[in-house]
PDB file of C-alpha atoms in Angstrom:
ATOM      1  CA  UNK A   1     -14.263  18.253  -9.245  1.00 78.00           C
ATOM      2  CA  UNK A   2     -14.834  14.836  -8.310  1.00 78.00           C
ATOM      3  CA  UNK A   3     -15.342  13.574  -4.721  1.00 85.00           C
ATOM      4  CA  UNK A   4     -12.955  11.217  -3.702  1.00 85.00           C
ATOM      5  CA  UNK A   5     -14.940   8.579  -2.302  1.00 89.00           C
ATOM      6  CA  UNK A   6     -17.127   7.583  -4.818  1.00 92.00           C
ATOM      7  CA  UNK A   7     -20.326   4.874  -5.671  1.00 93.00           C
ATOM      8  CA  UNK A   8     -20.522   3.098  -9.097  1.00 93.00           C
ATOM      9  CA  UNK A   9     -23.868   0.603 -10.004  1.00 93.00           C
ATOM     10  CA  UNK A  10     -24.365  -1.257 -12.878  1.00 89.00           C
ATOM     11  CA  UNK A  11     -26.911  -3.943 -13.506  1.00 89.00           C
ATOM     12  CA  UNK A  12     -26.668  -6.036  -9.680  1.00 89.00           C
ATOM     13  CA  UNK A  13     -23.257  -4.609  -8.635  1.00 91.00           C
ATOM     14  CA  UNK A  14     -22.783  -1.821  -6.646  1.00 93.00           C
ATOM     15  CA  UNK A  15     -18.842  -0.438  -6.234  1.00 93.00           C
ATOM     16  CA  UNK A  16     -17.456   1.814  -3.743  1.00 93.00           C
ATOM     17  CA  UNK A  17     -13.947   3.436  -4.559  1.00 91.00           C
ATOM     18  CA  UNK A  18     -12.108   6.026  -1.954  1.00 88.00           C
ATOM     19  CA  UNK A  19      -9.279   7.653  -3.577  1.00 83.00           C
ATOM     20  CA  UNK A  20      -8.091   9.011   0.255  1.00 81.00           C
ATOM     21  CA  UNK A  21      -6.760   6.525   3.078  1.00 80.00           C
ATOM     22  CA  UNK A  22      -9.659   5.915   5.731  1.00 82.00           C
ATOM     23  CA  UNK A  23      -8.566   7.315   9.187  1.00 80.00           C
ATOM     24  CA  UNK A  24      -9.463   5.126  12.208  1.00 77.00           C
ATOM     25  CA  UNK A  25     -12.010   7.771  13.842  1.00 80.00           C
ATOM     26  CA  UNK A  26     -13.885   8.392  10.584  1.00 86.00           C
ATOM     27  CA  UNK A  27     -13.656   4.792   9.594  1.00 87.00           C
ATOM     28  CA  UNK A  28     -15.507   3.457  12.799  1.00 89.00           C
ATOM     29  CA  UNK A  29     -18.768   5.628  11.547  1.00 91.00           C
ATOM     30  CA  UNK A  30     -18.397   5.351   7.973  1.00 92.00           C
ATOM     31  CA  UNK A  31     -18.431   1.360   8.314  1.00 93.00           C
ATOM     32  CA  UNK A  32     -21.404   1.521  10.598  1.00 94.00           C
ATOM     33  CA  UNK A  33     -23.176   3.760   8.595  1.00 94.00           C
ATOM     34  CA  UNK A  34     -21.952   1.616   4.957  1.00 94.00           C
ATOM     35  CA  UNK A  35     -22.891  -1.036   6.238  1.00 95.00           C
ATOM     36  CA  UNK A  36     -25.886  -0.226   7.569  1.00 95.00           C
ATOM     37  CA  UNK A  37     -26.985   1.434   3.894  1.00 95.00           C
ATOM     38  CA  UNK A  38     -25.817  -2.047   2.428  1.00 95.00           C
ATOM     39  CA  UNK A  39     -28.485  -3.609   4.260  1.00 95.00           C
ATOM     40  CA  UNK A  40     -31.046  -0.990   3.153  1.00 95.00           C
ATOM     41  CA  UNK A  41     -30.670  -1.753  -0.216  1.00 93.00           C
ATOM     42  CA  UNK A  42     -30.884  -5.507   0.057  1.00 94.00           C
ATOM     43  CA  UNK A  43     -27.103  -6.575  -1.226  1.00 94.00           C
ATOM     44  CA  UNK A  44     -26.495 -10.153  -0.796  1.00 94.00           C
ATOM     45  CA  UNK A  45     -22.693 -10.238  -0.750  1.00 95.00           C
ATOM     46  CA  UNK A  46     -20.046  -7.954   0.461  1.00 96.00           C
ATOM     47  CA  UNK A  47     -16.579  -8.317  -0.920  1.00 96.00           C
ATOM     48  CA  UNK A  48     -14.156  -5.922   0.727  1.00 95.00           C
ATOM     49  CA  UNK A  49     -10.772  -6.119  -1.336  1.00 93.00           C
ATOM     50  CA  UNK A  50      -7.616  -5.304   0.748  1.00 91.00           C
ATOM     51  CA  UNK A  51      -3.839  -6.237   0.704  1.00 91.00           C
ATOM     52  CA  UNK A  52      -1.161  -7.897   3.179  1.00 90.00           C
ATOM     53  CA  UNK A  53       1.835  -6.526   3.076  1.00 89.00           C
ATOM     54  CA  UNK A  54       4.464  -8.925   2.231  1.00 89.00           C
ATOM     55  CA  UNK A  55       8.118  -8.061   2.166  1.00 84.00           C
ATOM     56  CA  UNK A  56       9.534 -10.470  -0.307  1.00 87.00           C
ATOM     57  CA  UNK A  57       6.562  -9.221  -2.808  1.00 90.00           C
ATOM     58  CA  UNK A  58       9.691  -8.503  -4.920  1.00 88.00           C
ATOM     59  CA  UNK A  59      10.237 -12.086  -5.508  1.00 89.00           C
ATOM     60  CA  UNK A  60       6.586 -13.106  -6.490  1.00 90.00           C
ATOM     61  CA  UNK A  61       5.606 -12.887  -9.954  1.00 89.00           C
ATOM     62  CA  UNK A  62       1.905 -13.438  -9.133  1.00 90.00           C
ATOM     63  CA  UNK A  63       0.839 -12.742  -6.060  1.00 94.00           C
ATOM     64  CA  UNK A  64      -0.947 -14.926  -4.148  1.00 95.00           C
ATOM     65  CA  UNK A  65      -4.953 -14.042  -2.690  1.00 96.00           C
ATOM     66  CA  UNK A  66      -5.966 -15.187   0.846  1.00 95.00           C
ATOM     67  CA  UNK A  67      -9.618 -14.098   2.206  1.00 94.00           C
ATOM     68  CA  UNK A  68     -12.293 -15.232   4.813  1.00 93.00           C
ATOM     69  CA  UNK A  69     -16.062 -15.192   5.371  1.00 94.00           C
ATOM     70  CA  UNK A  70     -18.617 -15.255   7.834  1.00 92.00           C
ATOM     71  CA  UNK A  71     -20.410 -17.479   5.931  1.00 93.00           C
ATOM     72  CA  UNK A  72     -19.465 -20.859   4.571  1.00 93.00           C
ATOM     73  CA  UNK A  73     -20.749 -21.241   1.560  1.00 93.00           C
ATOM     74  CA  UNK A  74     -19.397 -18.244   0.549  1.00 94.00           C
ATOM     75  CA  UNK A  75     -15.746 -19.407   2.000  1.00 94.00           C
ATOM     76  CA  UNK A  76     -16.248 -22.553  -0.240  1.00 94.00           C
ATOM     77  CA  UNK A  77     -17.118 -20.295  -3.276  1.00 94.00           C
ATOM     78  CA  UNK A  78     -13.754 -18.204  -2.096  1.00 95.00           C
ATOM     79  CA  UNK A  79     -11.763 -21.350  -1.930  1.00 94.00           C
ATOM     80  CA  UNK A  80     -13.157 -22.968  -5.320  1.00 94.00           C
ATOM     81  CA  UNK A  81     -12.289 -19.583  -6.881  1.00 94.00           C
ATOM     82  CA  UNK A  82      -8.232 -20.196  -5.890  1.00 94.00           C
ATOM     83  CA  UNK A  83      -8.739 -18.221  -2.641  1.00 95.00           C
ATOM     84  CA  UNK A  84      -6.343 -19.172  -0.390  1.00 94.00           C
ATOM     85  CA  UNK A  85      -8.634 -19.257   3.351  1.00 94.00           C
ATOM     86  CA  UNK A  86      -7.132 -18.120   6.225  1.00 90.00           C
ATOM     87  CA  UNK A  87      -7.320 -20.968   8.651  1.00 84.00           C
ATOM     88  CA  UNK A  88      -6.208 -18.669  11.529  1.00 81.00           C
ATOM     89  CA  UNK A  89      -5.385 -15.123  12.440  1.00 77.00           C
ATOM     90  CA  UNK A  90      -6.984 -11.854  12.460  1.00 77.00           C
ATOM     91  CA  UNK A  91      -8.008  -8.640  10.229  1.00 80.00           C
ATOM     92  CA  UNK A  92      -7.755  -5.161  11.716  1.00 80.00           C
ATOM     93  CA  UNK A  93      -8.633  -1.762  10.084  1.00 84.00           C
ATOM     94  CA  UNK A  94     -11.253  -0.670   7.901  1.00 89.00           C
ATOM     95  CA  UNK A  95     -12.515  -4.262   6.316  1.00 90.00           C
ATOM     96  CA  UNK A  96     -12.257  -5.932   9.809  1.00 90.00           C
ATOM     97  CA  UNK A  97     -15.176  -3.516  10.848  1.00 92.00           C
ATOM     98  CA  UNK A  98     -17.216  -4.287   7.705  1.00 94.00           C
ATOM     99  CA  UNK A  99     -17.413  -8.007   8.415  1.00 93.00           C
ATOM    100  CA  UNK A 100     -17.794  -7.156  12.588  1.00 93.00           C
ATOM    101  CA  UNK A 101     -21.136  -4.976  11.365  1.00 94.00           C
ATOM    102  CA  UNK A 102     -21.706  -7.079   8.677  1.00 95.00           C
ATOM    103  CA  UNK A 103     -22.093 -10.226  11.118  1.00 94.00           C
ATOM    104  CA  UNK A 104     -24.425  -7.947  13.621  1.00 94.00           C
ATOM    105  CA  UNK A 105     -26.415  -7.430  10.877  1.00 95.00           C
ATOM    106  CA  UNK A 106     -27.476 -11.062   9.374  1.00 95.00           C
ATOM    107  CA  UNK A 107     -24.895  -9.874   6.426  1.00 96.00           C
ATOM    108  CA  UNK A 108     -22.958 -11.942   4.014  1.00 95.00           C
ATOM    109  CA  UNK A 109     -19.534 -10.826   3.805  1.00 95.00           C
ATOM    110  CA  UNK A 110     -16.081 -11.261   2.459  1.00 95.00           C
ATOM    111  CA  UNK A 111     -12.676 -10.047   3.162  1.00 94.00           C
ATOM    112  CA  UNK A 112     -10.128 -10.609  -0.398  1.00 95.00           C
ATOM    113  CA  UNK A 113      -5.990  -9.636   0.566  1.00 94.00           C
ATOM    114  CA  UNK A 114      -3.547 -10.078  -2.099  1.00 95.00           C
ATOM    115  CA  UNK A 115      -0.026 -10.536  -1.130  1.00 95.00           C
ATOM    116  CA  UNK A 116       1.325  -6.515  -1.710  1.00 93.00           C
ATOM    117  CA  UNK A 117       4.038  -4.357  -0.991  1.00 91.00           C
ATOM    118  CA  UNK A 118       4.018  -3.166   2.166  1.00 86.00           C
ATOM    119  CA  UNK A 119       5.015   0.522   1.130  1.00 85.00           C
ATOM    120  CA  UNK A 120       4.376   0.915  -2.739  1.00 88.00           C
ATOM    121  CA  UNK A 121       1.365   0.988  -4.998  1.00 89.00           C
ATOM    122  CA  UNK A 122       0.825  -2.629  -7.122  1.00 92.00           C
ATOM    123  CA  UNK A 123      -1.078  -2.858  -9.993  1.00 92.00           C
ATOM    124  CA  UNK A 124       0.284  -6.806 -10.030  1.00 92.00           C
ATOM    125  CA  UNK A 125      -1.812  -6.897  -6.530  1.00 94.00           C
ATOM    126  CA  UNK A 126      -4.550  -5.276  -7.669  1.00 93.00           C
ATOM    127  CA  UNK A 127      -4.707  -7.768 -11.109  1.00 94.00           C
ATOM    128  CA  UNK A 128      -4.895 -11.032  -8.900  1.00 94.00           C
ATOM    129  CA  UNK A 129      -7.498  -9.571  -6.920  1.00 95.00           C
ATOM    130  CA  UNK A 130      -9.545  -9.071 -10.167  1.00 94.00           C
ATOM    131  CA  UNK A 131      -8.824 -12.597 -11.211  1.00 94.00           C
ATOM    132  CA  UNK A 132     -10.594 -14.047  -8.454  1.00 94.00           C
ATOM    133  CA  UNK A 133     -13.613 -11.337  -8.383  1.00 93.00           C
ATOM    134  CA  UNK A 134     -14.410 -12.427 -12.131  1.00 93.00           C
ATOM    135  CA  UNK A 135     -14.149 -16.191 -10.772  1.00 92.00           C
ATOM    136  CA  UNK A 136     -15.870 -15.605  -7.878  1.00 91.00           C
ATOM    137  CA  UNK A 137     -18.916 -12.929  -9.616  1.00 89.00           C
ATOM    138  CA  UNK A 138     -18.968 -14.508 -13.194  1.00 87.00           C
ATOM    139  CA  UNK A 139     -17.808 -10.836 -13.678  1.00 86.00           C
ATOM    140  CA  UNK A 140     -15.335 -10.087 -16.979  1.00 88.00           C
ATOM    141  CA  UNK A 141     -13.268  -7.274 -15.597  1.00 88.00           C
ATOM    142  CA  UNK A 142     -10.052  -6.920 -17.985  1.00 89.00           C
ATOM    143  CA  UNK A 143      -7.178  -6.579 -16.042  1.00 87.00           C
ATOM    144  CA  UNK A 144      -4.666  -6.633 -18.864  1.00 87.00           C
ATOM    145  CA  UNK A 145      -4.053  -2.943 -18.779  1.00 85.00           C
ATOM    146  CA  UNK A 146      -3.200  -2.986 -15.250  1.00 86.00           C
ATOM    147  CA  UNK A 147      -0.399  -5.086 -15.908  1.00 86.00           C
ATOM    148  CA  UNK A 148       0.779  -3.206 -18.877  1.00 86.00           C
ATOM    149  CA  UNK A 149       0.683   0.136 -17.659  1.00 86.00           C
ATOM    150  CA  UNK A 150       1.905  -0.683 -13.587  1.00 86.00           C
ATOM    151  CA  UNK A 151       4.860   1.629 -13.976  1.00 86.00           C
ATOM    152  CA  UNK A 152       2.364   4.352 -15.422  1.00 87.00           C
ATOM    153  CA  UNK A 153      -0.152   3.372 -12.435  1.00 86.00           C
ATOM    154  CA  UNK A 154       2.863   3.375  -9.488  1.00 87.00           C
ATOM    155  CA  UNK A 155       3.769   6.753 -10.671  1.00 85.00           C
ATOM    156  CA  UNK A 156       0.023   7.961 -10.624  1.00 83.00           C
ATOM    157  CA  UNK A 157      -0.614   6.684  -7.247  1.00 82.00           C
ATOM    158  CA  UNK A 158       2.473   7.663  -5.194  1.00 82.00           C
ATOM    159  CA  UNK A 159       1.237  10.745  -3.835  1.00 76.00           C
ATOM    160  CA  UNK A 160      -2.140   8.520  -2.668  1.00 77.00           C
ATOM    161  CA  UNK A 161       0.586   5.708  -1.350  1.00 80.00           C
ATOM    162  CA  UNK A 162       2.636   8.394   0.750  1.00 78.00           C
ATOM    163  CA  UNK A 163      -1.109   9.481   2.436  1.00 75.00           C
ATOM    164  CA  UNK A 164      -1.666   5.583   3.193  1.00 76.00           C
ATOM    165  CA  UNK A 165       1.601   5.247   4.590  1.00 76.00           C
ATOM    166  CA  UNK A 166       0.746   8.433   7.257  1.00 74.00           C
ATOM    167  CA  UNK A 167      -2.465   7.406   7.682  1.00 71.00           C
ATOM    168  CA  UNK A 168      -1.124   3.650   9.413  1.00 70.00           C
ATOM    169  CA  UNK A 169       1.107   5.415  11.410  1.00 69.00           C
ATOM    170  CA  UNK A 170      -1.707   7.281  12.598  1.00 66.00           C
ATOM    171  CA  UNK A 171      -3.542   4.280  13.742  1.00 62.00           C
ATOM    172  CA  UNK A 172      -3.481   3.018  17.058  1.00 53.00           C
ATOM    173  CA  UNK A 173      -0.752   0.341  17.359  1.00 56.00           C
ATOM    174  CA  UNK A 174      -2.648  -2.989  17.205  1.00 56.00           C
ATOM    175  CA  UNK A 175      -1.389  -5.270  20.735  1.00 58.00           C
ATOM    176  CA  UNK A 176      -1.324  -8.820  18.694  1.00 57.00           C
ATOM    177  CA  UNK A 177      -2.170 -11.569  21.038  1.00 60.00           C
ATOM    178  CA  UNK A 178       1.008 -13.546  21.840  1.00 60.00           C
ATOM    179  CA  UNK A 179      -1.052 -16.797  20.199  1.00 60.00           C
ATOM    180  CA  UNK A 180      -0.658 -15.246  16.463  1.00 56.00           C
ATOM    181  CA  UNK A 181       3.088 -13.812  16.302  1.00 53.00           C
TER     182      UNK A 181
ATOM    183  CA  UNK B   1       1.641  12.989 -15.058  1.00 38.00           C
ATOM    184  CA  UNK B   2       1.688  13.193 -11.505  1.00 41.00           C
ATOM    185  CA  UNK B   3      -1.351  13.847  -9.552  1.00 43.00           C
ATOM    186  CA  UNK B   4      -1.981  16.337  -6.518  1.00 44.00           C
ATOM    187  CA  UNK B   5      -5.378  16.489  -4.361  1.00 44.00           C
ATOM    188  CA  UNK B   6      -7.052  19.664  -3.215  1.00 44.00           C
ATOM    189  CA  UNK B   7      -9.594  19.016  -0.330  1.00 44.00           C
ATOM    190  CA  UNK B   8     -11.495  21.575   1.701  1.00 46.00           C
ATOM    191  CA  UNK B   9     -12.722  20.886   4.800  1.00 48.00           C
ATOM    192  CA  UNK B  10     -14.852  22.806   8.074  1.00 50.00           C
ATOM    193  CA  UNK B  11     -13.149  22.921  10.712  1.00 53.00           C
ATOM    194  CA  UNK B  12     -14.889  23.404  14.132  1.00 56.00           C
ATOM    195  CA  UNK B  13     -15.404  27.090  13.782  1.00 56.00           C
ATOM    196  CA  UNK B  14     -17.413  26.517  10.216  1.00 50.00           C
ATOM    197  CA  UNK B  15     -14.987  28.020   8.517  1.00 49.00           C
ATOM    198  CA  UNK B  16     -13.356  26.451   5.571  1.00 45.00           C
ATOM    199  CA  UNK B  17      -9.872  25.077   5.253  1.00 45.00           C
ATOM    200  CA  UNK B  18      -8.051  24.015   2.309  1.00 44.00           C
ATOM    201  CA  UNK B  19      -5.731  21.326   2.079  1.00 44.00           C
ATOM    202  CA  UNK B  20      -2.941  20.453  -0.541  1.00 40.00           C
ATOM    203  CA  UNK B  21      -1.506  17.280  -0.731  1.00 41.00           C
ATOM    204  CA  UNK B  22       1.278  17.477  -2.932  1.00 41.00           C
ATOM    205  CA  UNK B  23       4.370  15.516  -3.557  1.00 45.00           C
ATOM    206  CA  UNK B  24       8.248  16.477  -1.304  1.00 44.00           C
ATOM    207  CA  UNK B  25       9.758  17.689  -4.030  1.00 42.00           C
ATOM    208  CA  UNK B  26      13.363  18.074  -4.155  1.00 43.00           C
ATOM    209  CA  UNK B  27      13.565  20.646  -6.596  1.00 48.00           C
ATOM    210  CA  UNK B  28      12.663  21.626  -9.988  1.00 51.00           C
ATOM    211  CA  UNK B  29      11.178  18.513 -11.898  1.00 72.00           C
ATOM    212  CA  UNK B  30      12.701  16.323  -9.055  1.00 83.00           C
ATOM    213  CA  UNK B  31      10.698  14.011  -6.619  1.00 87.00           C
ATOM    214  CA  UNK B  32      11.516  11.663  -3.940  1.00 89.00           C
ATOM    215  CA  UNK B  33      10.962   8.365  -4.450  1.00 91.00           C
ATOM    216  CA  UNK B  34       8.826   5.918  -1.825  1.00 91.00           C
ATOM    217  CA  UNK B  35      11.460   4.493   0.557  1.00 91.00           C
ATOM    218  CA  UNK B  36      10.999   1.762   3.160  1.00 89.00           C
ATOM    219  CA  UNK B  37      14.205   1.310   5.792  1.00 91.00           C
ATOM    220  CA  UNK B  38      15.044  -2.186   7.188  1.00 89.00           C
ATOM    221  CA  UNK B  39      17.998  -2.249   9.572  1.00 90.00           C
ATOM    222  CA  UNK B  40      19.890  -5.472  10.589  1.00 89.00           C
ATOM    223  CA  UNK B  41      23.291  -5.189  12.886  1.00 86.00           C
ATOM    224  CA  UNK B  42      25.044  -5.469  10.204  1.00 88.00           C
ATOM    225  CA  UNK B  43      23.835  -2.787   7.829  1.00 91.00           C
ATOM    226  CA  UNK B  44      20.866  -0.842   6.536  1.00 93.00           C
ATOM    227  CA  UNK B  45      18.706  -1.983   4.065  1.00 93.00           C
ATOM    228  CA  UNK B  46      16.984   0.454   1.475  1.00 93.00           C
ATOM    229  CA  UNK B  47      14.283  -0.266  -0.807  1.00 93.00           C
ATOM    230  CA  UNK B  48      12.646   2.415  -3.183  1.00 93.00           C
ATOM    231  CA  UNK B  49      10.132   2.220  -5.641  1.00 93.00           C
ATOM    232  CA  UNK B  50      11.439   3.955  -8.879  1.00 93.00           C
ATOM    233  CA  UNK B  51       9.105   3.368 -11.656  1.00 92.00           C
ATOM    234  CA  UNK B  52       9.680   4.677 -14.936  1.00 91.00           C
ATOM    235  CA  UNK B  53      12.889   4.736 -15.062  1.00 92.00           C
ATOM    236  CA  UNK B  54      16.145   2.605 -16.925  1.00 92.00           C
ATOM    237  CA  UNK B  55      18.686   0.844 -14.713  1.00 93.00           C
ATOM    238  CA  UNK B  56      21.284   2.524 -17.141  1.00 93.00           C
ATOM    239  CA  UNK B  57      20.678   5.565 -15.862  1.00 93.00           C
ATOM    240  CA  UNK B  58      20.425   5.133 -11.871  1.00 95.00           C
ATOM    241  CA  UNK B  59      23.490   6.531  -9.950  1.00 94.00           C
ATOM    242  CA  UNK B  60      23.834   5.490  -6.589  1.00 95.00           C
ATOM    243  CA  UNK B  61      26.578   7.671  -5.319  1.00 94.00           C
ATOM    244  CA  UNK B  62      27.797   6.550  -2.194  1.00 94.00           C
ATOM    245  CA  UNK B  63      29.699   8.350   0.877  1.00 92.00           C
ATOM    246  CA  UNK B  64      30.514   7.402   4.507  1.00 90.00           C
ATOM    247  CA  UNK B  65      27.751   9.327   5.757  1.00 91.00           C
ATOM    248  CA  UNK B  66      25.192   9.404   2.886  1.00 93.00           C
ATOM    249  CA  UNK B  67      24.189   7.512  -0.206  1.00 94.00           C
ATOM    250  CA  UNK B  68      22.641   9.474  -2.713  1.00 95.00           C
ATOM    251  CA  UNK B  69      20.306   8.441  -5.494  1.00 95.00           C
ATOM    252  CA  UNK B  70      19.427  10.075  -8.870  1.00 94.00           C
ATOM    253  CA  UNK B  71      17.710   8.898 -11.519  1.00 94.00           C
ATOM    254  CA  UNK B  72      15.674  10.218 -14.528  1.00 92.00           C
ATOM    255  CA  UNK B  73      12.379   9.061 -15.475  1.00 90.00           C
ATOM    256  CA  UNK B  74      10.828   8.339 -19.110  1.00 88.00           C
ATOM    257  CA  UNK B  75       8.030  10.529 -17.509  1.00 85.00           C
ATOM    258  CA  UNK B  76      10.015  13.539 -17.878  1.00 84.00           C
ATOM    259  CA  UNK B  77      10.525  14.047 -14.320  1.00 88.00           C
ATOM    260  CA  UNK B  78      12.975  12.657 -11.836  1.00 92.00           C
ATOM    261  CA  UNK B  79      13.599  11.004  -8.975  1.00 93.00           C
ATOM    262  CA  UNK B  80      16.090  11.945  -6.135  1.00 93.00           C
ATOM    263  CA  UNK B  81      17.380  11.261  -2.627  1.00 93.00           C
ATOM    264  CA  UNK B  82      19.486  11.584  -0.169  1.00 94.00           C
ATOM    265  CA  UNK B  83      20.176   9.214   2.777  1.00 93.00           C
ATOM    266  CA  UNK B  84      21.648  10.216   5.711  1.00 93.00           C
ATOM    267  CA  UNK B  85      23.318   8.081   7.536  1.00 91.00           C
ATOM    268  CA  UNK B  86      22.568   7.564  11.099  1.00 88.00           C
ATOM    269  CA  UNK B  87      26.210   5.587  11.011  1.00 89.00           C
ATOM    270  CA  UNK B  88      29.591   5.403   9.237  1.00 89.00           C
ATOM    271  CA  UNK B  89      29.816   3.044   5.857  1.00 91.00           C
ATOM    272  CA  UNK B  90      32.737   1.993   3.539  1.00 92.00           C
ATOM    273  CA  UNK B  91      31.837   3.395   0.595  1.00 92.00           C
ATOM    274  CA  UNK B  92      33.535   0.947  -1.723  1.00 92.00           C
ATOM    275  CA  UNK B  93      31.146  -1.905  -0.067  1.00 93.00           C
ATOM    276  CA  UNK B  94      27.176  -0.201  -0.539  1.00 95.00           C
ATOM    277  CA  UNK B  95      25.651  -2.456  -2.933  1.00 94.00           C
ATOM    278  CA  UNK B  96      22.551  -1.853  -4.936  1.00 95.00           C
ATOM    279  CA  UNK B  97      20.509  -4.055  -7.185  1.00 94.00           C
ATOM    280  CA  UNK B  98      17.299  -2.733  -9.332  1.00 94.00           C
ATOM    281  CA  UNK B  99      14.596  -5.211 -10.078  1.00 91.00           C
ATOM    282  CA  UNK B 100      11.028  -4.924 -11.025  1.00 89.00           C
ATOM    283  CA  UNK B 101      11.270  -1.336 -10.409  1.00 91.00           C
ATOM    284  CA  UNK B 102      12.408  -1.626  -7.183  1.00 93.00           C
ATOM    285  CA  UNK B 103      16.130  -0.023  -6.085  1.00 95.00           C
ATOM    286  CA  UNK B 104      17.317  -1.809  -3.381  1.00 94.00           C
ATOM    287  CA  UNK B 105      20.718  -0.389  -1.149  1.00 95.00           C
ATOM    288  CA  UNK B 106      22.435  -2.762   1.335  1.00 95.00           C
ATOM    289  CA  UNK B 107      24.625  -0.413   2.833  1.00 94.00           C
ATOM    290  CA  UNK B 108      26.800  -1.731   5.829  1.00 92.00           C
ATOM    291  CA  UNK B 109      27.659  -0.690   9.129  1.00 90.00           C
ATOM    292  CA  UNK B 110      31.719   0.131   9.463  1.00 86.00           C
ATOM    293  CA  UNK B 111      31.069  -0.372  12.939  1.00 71.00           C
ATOM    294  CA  UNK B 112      29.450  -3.959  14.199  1.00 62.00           C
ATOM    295  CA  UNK B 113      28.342  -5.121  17.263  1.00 66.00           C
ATOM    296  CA  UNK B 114      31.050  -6.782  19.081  1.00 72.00           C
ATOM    297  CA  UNK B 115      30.289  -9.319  21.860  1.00 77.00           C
ATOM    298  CA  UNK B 116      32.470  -7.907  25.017  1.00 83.00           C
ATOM    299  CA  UNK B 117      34.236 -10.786  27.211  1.00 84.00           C
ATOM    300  CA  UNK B 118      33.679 -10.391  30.877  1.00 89.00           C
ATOM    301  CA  UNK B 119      36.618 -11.391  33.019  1.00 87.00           C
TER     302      UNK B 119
END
C-alpha cells in the first residue's frame, strides 16, 4: 500500500509527488504547513511544476514552458534555461500559495507551467517541464520514456485526470480582475 | 492496465470510510473516454482523448439526436460513448478528425440562430 502523496531525497534534492488532486480547504494547510517544513530543513530553491491549460495543445508539437519567481536571480536562471517569464498575470491554486508562504517566509521560489491540455493527461507536458529542470538543476532526468510510452501513460492516468477535473470544479470560481481578461 | 485507488478515510464520528475511485464503465471491458464540450452557435464541438487505439478502427456513428463513439484499444479494453444531444443535427454533416490521439466531433446545429427583423 503506498500513500499517495509521497517524499523522495537523494543527494541535495528533495521531491514531493501527490498522486490525488489537492482540494482547496486541505491545500490552504498543507502549503502552510510544506512550506513551513521546507524552511526547517534549510532548502534553498522551491520549484513547483504545474500546467496551463491551452486549448490548441493539439497543434503544438513541443510545448512551450512559462514560470515566475520571487526572486530575480532565480527568474534570470528561469529565463537563461528557455523559460518563457510571465511579464504579467496571475497564478491561483495550490502553487500560487507556495510562492505567497514562500515570500512570508524569506523563501526562494519558483512556479514552472507547461502549455497542457486542459482536460487530458500529457506526458509531452510533463517532458518539457523536465527539459528545463535538468537546465535549470544541472539535473540528468531522462525523459525519453515519457515520450515513448505517452499513450501507455494517458491510459494509466485517466482515472487520476477525471479526479483533477472534479476537483477544479470544486474550487471556488476565481473573479479575474477585469485588467487580465 | 488501468489503475483504480482505494482510500480510507475518518470521518467526523472516527469511524472509517472507504472510498473507491474507479473508472464509469460502460460495460464489460468498455470505458468512457475523457471528453471536453465546446459549443459555438453553430454547432458542438467534441474532443476526447482516446489513447491506444488505431484510427482504422474508430466508428463514429452519428444520429440526429446522438453521436456515438466506439473504439477498441491495443490495451485490450475499449472505449465507448454516447452523446446526447441537447439539439437536432444532420447526420450526413458530423465530422470527426483523430490526431495525436485526440477524436475530435464538430457536430452542427440543424437549427441556427436567426437574427429577427423588427418592423
Amino acid at each position: 500500500m503506498l500513500n499517495p502523496i509521497r517524499i523522495f531525497q537523494k543527494d541535495n534534492i528533495i521531491a514531493i509527488l501527490s498522486e490525488i488532486p489537492i482540494d482547496p480547504n486541505p491545500g490552504y494547510m498543507l502549503s502552510k504547513r510544506l512550506t513551513e517544513w521546507y524552511k526547517e530543513k534549510g532548502v534553498e530553491l522551491i520549484i513547483s511544476i504545474s500546467g496551463t491549460p491551452f486549448q490548441e495543445r493539439i497543434d503544438i508539437d513541443e510545448p512551450e514552458v512559462f514560470g515566475t519567481s520571487n526572486n530575480e536571480e532565480i527568474l534570470k536562471k528561469m529565463e537563461d534555461s528557455g523559460v518563457k517569464i510571465l511579464e504579467e498575470g496571475f497564478v491561483s491554486g495550490f502553487y500560487a500559495l507556495i510562492l505567497k508562504n514562500s515570500i512570508e517566509l524569506n523563501l526562494n521560489s519558483s512556479v514552472l507551467l507547461a502549455q497542457c491540455y486542459p482536460s487530458y493527461p500529457d506526458p509531452g507536458a510533463a517532458a518539457s517541464i523536465l527539459k528545463i529542470l535538468n537546465k535549470m538543476t544541472g539535473l540528468n532526468v531522462d525523459f525519453k520514456q515519457l515520450i515513448e510510452q505517452a499513450e501507455d501513460l494517458k491510459v494509466n492516468y485517466r482515472a487520476l485526470m477525471e479526479q483533477t477535473n472534479a476537483s477544479i470544479q470544486r474550487e471556488s470560481k476565481v473573479d479575474v480582475p477585469t485588467m487580465y481578461r | 492496465m488501468i489503475r483504480s485507488y482505494y482510500i480510507i478515510t475518518r470521518d467526523s464520528n472516527h469511524s472509517f470510510k472507504e472510498d473507491y475511485w474507479h473508472i464509469n464503465y460502460c460495460s464489460c471491458n468498455n470505458i468512457e473516454p475523457l471528453t471536453e464540450f465546446v459549443e459555438t452557435n453553430e454547432a458542438l464541438i467534441a474532443t476526447l482523448d482516446m489513447p491506444c487505439v488505431e484510427k482504422e478502427k474508430i466508428e463514429v456513428t452519428s444520429e440526429e439526436n446522438c453521436v456515438r463513439i466506439f473504439a477498441p484499444t491495443t490495451k485490450g479494453f475499449c472505449f465507448k460513448r454516447d452523446i446526447n444531444l441537447p439539439f437536432s443535427t444532420d447526420p450526413e454533416k458530423v465530422r470527426a478528425t483523430y490526431k495525436k490521439g485526440i477524436l475530435a466531433i464538430e457536430i452542427p446545429k440543424k437549427v441556427k440562430h436567426y437574427k429577427i427583423e423588427i418592423k
